[in-house]
């Protein structure tokens, strides 16, 4: 396809920018609201590991509001939380790492995932090595709406977000916890929902030396800023050393931007074709973390099934 045709079709535009109207054939992107809660979600509840026994040692969570240390995304403020496991010893072996985009949704004590509680349960049971959790929100930038800044960071198919983590966020985390994180990509997982799920895959795709495990919930592998090309790229690119868990559902978003169920099925088919170590869990829920939370502990066990345990 020549550039003139590419441009005439609007393929050079972000499908998620605020100033690009998306009403086509009487359909609108706002229809995604109907996928945020669906009847299919009713069967999904936080996994049992999200409810630790009273005797289970609990990790610590530190909160950082309006963190301004992002040089890759300059002039942005964002909230961040750092989880360290119970009995964490900064003088011990370098801990494993898990990074969460849209971190508040994963960390919330009354939310559908309750990641810190699951970490506590699995660590106490000896099913998970000591792991530092980094729960981070997209940036806020003056003059740019929050959804658009999130899209710039999460949906862009480039190494920018991986560099932001590697160069800006994780050195800050290491300074705060008083030790280096593991450098082994097989012990470094990145996770997110929707555009954050696409972002997790993009970070590992561009920097498999830094992130070897991917957990994507309802990933936005659709034509927003390029992630819709991944099914093709996976098939025609030399296989990368990453392990991938994908989750979506029959009630996931189906709007002008694309069909999330169809896109995630295409991703799974391409990962299978290219010989990736992957798993695809497809349920009945919508565009949310209800199903992802119900299988979160199982996803961790699968992603880290060969992880050295305490």
Short mmCIF file of C-alpha atoms in Angstrom, two decimals:
data_model
loop_
_atom_site.label_atom_id
_atom_site.label_comp_id
_atom_site.label_asym_id
_atom_site.label_seq_id
_atom_site.Cartn_x
_atom_site.Cartn_y
_atom_site.Cartn_z
CA UNK A 1 0.00 0.00 0.00
CA UNK A 2 1.40 3.40 -0.93
CA UNK A 3 1.49 6.25 1.62
CA UNK A 4 -1.23 8.28 -0.15
CA UNK A 5 -3.69 5.42 0.16
CA UNK A 6 -2.55 4.69 3.73
CA UNK A 7 -3.20 8.31 4.68
CA UNK A 8 -6.50 8.51 2.77
CA UNK A 9 -7.79 5.57 4.80
CA UNK A 10 -6.83 7.36 8.01
CA UNK A 11 -4.41 4.63 9.03
CA UNK A 12 -1.81 7.20 10.04
CA UNK A 13 -4.12 8.54 12.76
CA UNK A 14 -4.47 7.20 16.26
CA UNK A 15 -7.90 5.65 16.61
CA UNK A 16 -7.97 6.68 20.27
CA UNK A 17 -7.13 10.37 20.20
CA UNK A 18 -9.74 12.73 21.63
CA UNK A 19 -9.82 14.95 18.54
CA UNK A 20 -10.53 12.11 16.09
CA UNK A 21 -14.29 11.48 15.89
CA UNK A 22 -15.12 7.80 15.62
CA UNK A 23 -18.76 7.48 14.61
CA UNK A 24 -19.05 5.13 11.65
CA UNK A 25 -22.17 3.43 10.28
CA UNK A 26 -24.03 4.85 13.24
CA UNK A 27 -21.68 3.06 15.64
CA UNK A 28 -19.38 4.75 18.15
CA UNK A 29 -16.45 3.96 20.38
CA UNK A 30 -18.63 4.86 23.35
CA UNK A 31 -20.24 1.45 22.95
CA UNK A 32 -17.28 0.12 24.93
CA UNK A 33 -19.22 1.17 28.05
CA UNK A 34 -21.54 -1.79 27.51
CA UNK A 35 -18.58 -4.18 27.74
CA UNK A 36 -17.33 -2.87 31.08
CA UNK A 37 -19.90 -4.95 32.98
CA UNK A 38 -21.77 -7.83 31.38
CA UNK A 39 -24.01 -10.70 32.56
CA UNK A 40 -21.14 -13.07 31.82
CA UNK A 41 -19.10 -11.44 34.59
CA UNK A 42 -21.42 -12.61 37.37
CA UNK A 43 -19.76 -16.01 37.65
CA UNK A 44 -16.29 -14.54 38.28
CA UNK A 45 -15.00 -13.66 41.74
CA UNK A 46 -11.53 -13.06 43.19
CA UNK A 47 -9.61 -16.32 43.42
CA UNK A 48 -9.38 -17.98 46.86
CA UNK A 49 -5.74 -16.91 47.14
CA UNK A 50 -6.97 -13.30 47.36
CA UNK A 51 -8.19 -14.08 50.91
CA UNK A 52 -5.10 -15.00 52.96
CA UNK A 53 -5.52 -16.75 56.27
CA UNK A 54 -5.16 -14.53 59.32
CA UNK A 55 -1.85 -16.22 60.10
CA UNK A 56 -0.39 -15.50 56.66
CA UNK A 57 2.50 -13.02 56.85
CA UNK A 58 1.63 -9.87 54.94
CA UNK A 59 3.90 -7.85 52.71
CA UNK A 60 4.26 -4.08 52.84
CA UNK A 61 2.97 -1.54 50.31
CA UNK A 62 4.48 1.92 49.96
CA UNK A 63 2.59 4.68 48.16
CA UNK A 64 4.08 7.42 45.98
CA UNK A 65 1.71 10.11 44.78
CA UNK A 66 2.50 12.49 41.94
CA UNK A 67 5.83 10.86 41.18
CA UNK A 68 7.63 13.08 38.66
CA UNK A 69 10.72 11.04 37.83
CA UNK A 70 9.83 10.05 34.26
CA UNK A 71 12.40 11.34 31.79
CA UNK A 72 11.18 9.22 28.87
CA UNK A 73 7.74 10.82 29.34
CA UNK A 74 8.81 14.25 30.58
CA UNK A 75 6.59 16.65 32.53
CA UNK A 76 4.27 13.88 33.70
CA UNK A 77 3.02 13.02 37.17
CA UNK A 78 1.84 9.55 38.13
CA UNK A 79 0.99 7.46 41.17
CA UNK A 80 2.95 4.36 42.06
CA UNK A 81 2.91 1.69 44.74
CA UNK A 82 5.73 -0.70 45.64
CA UNK A 83 4.98 -4.06 47.28
CA UNK A 84 7.70 -5.94 49.15
CA UNK A 85 7.00 -9.45 50.48
CA UNK A 86 6.84 -10.32 54.17
CA UNK A 87 10.28 -10.64 55.70
CA UNK A 88 11.90 -8.90 52.75
CA UNK A 89 15.65 -8.69 53.21
CA UNK A 90 17.43 -6.26 50.87
CA UNK A 91 20.73 -7.97 51.63
CA UNK A 92 19.45 -11.30 50.35
CA UNK A 93 19.22 -12.64 46.79
CA UNK A 94 17.86 -10.21 44.19
CA UNK A 95 14.06 -10.46 44.24
CA UNK A 96 11.87 -11.29 41.29
CA UNK A 97 9.80 -8.48 39.75
CA UNK A 98 6.26 -7.98 38.52
CA UNK A 99 5.11 -4.67 37.01
CA UNK A 100 1.43 -3.76 36.69
CA UNK A 101 0.09 -1.08 34.35
CA UNK A 102 -3.06 0.66 35.67
CA UNK A 103 -1.70 -0.56 38.98
CA UNK A 104 -4.47 0.75 41.22
CA UNK A 105 -6.96 -1.63 39.59
CA UNK A 106 -4.77 -4.61 40.41
CA UNK A 107 -3.82 -3.53 43.92
CA UNK A 108 -7.19 -2.47 45.33
CA UNK A 109 -8.03 -4.43 48.49
CA UNK A 110 -11.68 -4.70 47.48
CA UNK A 111 -11.00 -5.06 43.76
CA UNK A 112 -11.33 -8.07 41.46
CA UNK A 113 -7.62 -9.07 41.62
CA UNK A 114 -6.14 -8.03 45.01
CA UNK A 115 -2.66 -8.80 43.77
CA UNK A 116 -0.79 -8.08 47.00
CA UNK A 117 -2.99 -10.53 48.92
CA UNK A 118 -2.44 -13.19 46.25
CA UNK A 119 1.30 -12.57 46.47
CA UNK A 120 1.12 -13.06 50.24
CA UNK A 121 -0.77 -16.35 49.92
CA UNK A 122 1.47 -17.85 47.24
CA UNK A 123 4.68 -16.72 48.92
CA UNK A 124 3.63 -18.15 52.29
CA UNK A 125 2.69 -21.44 50.60
CA UNK A 126 6.10 -21.68 48.94
CA UNK A 127 4.51 -21.47 45.49
CA UNK A 128 6.11 -18.16 44.61
CA UNK A 129 9.61 -16.78 45.09
CA UNK A 130 9.92 -13.42 46.92
CA UNK A 131 8.71 -10.87 44.38
CA UNK A 132 8.61 -7.09 44.36
CA UNK A 133 5.42 -5.72 42.84
CA UNK A 134 5.42 -2.34 41.10
CA UNK A 135 1.93 -0.96 40.57
CA UNK A 136 2.11 2.09 38.35
CA UNK A 137 -0.42 4.41 36.76
CA UNK A 138 -0.18 6.19 33.41
CA UNK A 139 1.13 9.73 33.51
CA UNK A 140 -0.83 12.94 33.73
CA UNK A 141 0.42 15.82 31.62
CA UNK A 142 -0.75 19.43 31.52
CA UNK A 143 -2.54 20.22 28.30
CA UNK A 144 -3.19 16.57 27.42
CA UNK A 145 -6.21 14.61 28.55
CA UNK A 146 -5.62 11.62 30.81
CA UNK A 147 -7.01 9.08 28.29
CA UNK A 148 -4.83 10.46 25.52
CA UNK A 149 -1.64 10.42 27.64
CA UNK A 150 -2.46 6.86 28.68
CA UNK A 151 -2.87 5.91 25.03
CA UNK A 152 0.43 7.56 24.08
CA UNK A 153 2.22 5.52 26.76
CA UNK A 154 0.35 2.21 26.50
CA UNK A 155 -0.80 1.87 22.89
CA UNK A 156 2.30 3.09 21.06
CA UNK A 157 4.18 0.22 19.45
CA UNK A 158 7.71 1.29 20.33
CA UNK A 159 10.33 0.74 23.01
CA UNK A 160 9.39 3.97 24.82
CA UNK A 161 7.44 2.41 27.69
CA UNK A 162 10.03 -0.32 28.23
CA UNK A 163 12.71 2.38 28.37
CA UNK A 164 10.59 4.34 30.85
CA UNK A 165 10.51 1.34 33.15
CA UNK A 166 14.15 0.36 32.67
CA UNK A 167 15.65 3.86 32.80
CA UNK A 168 13.28 5.74 35.11
CA UNK A 169 10.83 3.73 37.21
CA UNK A 170 12.81 0.63 38.18
CA UNK A 171 15.97 2.50 39.28
CA UNK A 172 13.67 4.52 41.57
CA UNK A 173 12.16 1.29 42.91
CA UNK A 174 15.61 -0.15 43.58
CA UNK A 175 16.64 2.98 45.46
CA UNK A 176 13.51 2.78 47.60
CA UNK A 177 13.79 -0.92 48.49
CA UNK A 178 17.55 -0.75 49.03
CA UNK A 179 18.67 -3.44 46.58
CA UNK A 180 18.90 -4.40 42.95
CA UNK A 181 16.06 -6.30 41.33
CA UNK A 182 16.86 -9.47 39.47
CA UNK A 183 18.29 -8.96 36.01
CA UNK A 184 17.01 -12.34 34.80
CA UNK A 185 14.16 -11.67 32.32
CA UNK A 186 12.63 -15.06 33.16
CA UNK A 187 12.01 -13.67 36.67
CA UNK A 188 10.59 -10.33 35.48
CA UNK A 189 6.87 -10.26 34.59
CA UNK A 190 4.83 -7.40 33.17
CA UNK A 191 1.03 -7.24 33.36
CA UNK A 192 -1.87 -5.03 32.30
CA UNK A 193 -5.45 -4.79 31.14
CA UNK A 194 -6.80 -3.42 27.86
CA UNK A 195 -4.25 -0.95 26.48
CA UNK A 196 -2.12 -1.88 29.50
CA UNK A 197 -2.16 -5.49 28.30
CA UNK A 198 -0.98 -4.46 24.86
CA UNK A 199 1.65 -2.32 26.60
CA UNK A 200 2.88 -5.33 28.59
CA UNK A 201 3.32 -7.33 25.41
CA UNK A 202 5.01 -4.40 23.65
CA UNK A 203 7.51 -3.97 26.49
CA UNK A 204 8.50 -7.64 26.29
CA UNK A 205 8.46 -7.62 22.48
CA UNK A 206 10.97 -4.77 22.28
CA UNK A 207 12.95 -5.69 25.41
CA UNK A 208 12.80 -9.46 25.99
CA UNK A 209 16.12 -9.03 27.77
CA UNK A 210 14.26 -7.11 30.48
CA UNK A 211 10.79 -8.74 30.60
CA UNK A 212 10.44 -12.44 29.86
CA UNK A 213 6.89 -13.01 31.14
CA UNK A 214 3.67 -11.30 29.98
CA UNK A 215 0.19 -11.36 31.52
CA UNK A 216 -2.44 -9.60 29.40
CA UNK A 217 -6.07 -9.15 30.38
CA UNK A 218 -8.44 -8.10 27.57
CA UNK A 219 -5.44 -6.80 25.65
CA UNK A 220 -6.09 -4.03 23.10
CA UNK A 221 -4.50 -5.74 20.11
CA UNK A 222 -6.54 -3.55 17.77
CA UNK A 223 -5.76 -0.60 15.46
CA UNK A 224 -5.25 2.13 18.04
CA UNK A 225 -1.55 2.96 17.64
CA UNK A 226 -0.32 -0.19 15.92
CA UNK A 227 -0.92 -3.17 18.21
CA UNK A 228 -3.38 -4.59 15.68
CA UNK A 229 -0.35 -5.62 13.61
CA UNK A 230 1.03 -8.01 16.25
CA UNK A 231 -0.66 -11.17 14.91
CA UNK A 232 1.22 -10.65 11.63
CA UNK A 233 4.46 -9.57 13.28
CA UNK A 234 4.50 -12.59 15.58
CA UNK A 235 4.21 -14.92 12.60
CA UNK A 236 6.94 -13.32 10.49
CA UNK A 237 9.49 -12.39 13.19
CA UNK A 238 12.04 -14.70 14.78
CA UNK A 239 10.50 -16.06 18.00
CA UNK A 240 11.39 -14.04 21.08
CA UNK A 241 12.20 -15.66 24.45
CA UNK A 242 8.98 -14.62 26.20
CA UNK A 243 6.15 -16.56 27.85
CA UNK A 244 2.64 -15.15 27.40
CA UNK A 245 -0.70 -15.61 29.17
CA UNK A 246 -3.67 -13.99 27.38
CA UNK A 247 -7.20 -13.61 28.74
CA UNK A 248 -10.33 -12.30 27.04
CA UNK A 249 -14.03 -13.12 26.93
CA UNK A 250 -17.07 -13.36 24.70
CA UNK A 251 -18.40 -10.11 26.21
CA UNK A 252 -15.16 -8.18 25.63
CA UNK A 253 -15.29 -4.91 23.68
CA UNK A 254 -16.54 -4.94 20.08
CA UNK A 255 -16.56 -1.36 18.78
CA UNK A 256 -15.40 0.84 15.91
CA UNK A 257 -11.78 0.28 16.99
CA UNK A 258 -12.16 -3.47 16.54
CA UNK A 259 -13.24 -6.69 18.21
CA UNK A 260 -11.23 -7.53 21.32
CA UNK A 261 -12.36 -11.19 21.35
CA UNK A 262 -11.36 -11.58 17.71
CA UNK A 263 -8.06 -9.75 18.23
CA UNK A 264 -7.07 -11.87 21.22
CA UNK A 265 -7.98 -15.06 19.36
CA UNK A 266 -5.77 -13.89 16.48
CA UNK A 267 -2.92 -13.22 18.94
CA UNK A 268 -3.27 -16.70 20.42
CA UNK A 269 -3.35 -18.31 16.97
CA UNK A 270 -0.20 -16.45 15.94
CA UNK A 271 1.62 -17.32 19.17
CA UNK A 272 0.69 -20.96 18.57
CA UNK A 273 1.86 -20.79 14.95
CA UNK A 274 5.21 -19.25 15.89
CA UNK A 275 5.87 -21.79 18.63
CA UNK A 276 5.61 -19.50 21.67
CA UNK A 277 5.17 -20.80 25.18
CA UNK A 278 1.72 -19.31 25.73
CA UNK A 279 -1.71 -19.90 27.18
CA UNK A 280 -5.02 -18.35 26.12
CA UNK A 281 -7.93 -18.34 28.56
CA UNK A 282 -11.22 -17.29 26.92
CA UNK A 283 -14.30 -16.91 29.07
CA UNK A 284 -17.71 -15.26 28.97
CA UNK A 285 -16.97 -11.93 30.64
CA UNK A 286 -16.52 -8.39 29.45
CA UNK A 287 -13.82 -5.74 29.26
CA UNK A 288 -12.76 -5.79 32.90
CA UNK A 289 -10.68 -7.69 35.45
CA UNK A 290 -13.41 -9.95 36.82
CA UNK A 291 -12.34 -13.08 34.90
CA UNK A 292 -8.66 -12.12 35.07
CA UNK A 293 -8.92 -11.83 38.85
CA UNK A 294 -10.65 -15.20 39.14
CA UNK A 295 -7.69 -16.93 37.45
CA UNK A 296 -4.91 -14.60 38.60
CA UNK A 297 -3.19 -17.08 40.93
CA UNK A 298 -3.33 -19.79 38.27
CA UNK A 299 -1.77 -17.39 35.79
CA UNK A 300 1.11 -16.68 38.17
CA UNK A 301 1.70 -20.38 38.77
CA UNK A 302 1.77 -21.03 35.03
CA UNK A 303 3.98 -18.07 34.14
CA UNK A 304 6.49 -18.91 36.89
CA UNK A 305 6.14 -22.68 36.84
CA UNK A 306 9.92 -23.18 36.59
CA UNK A 307 10.79 -20.31 38.93
CA UNK A 308 13.27 -21.27 41.69
CA UNK A 309 11.29 -21.26 44.95
CA UNK A 310 12.50 -20.52 48.49
#
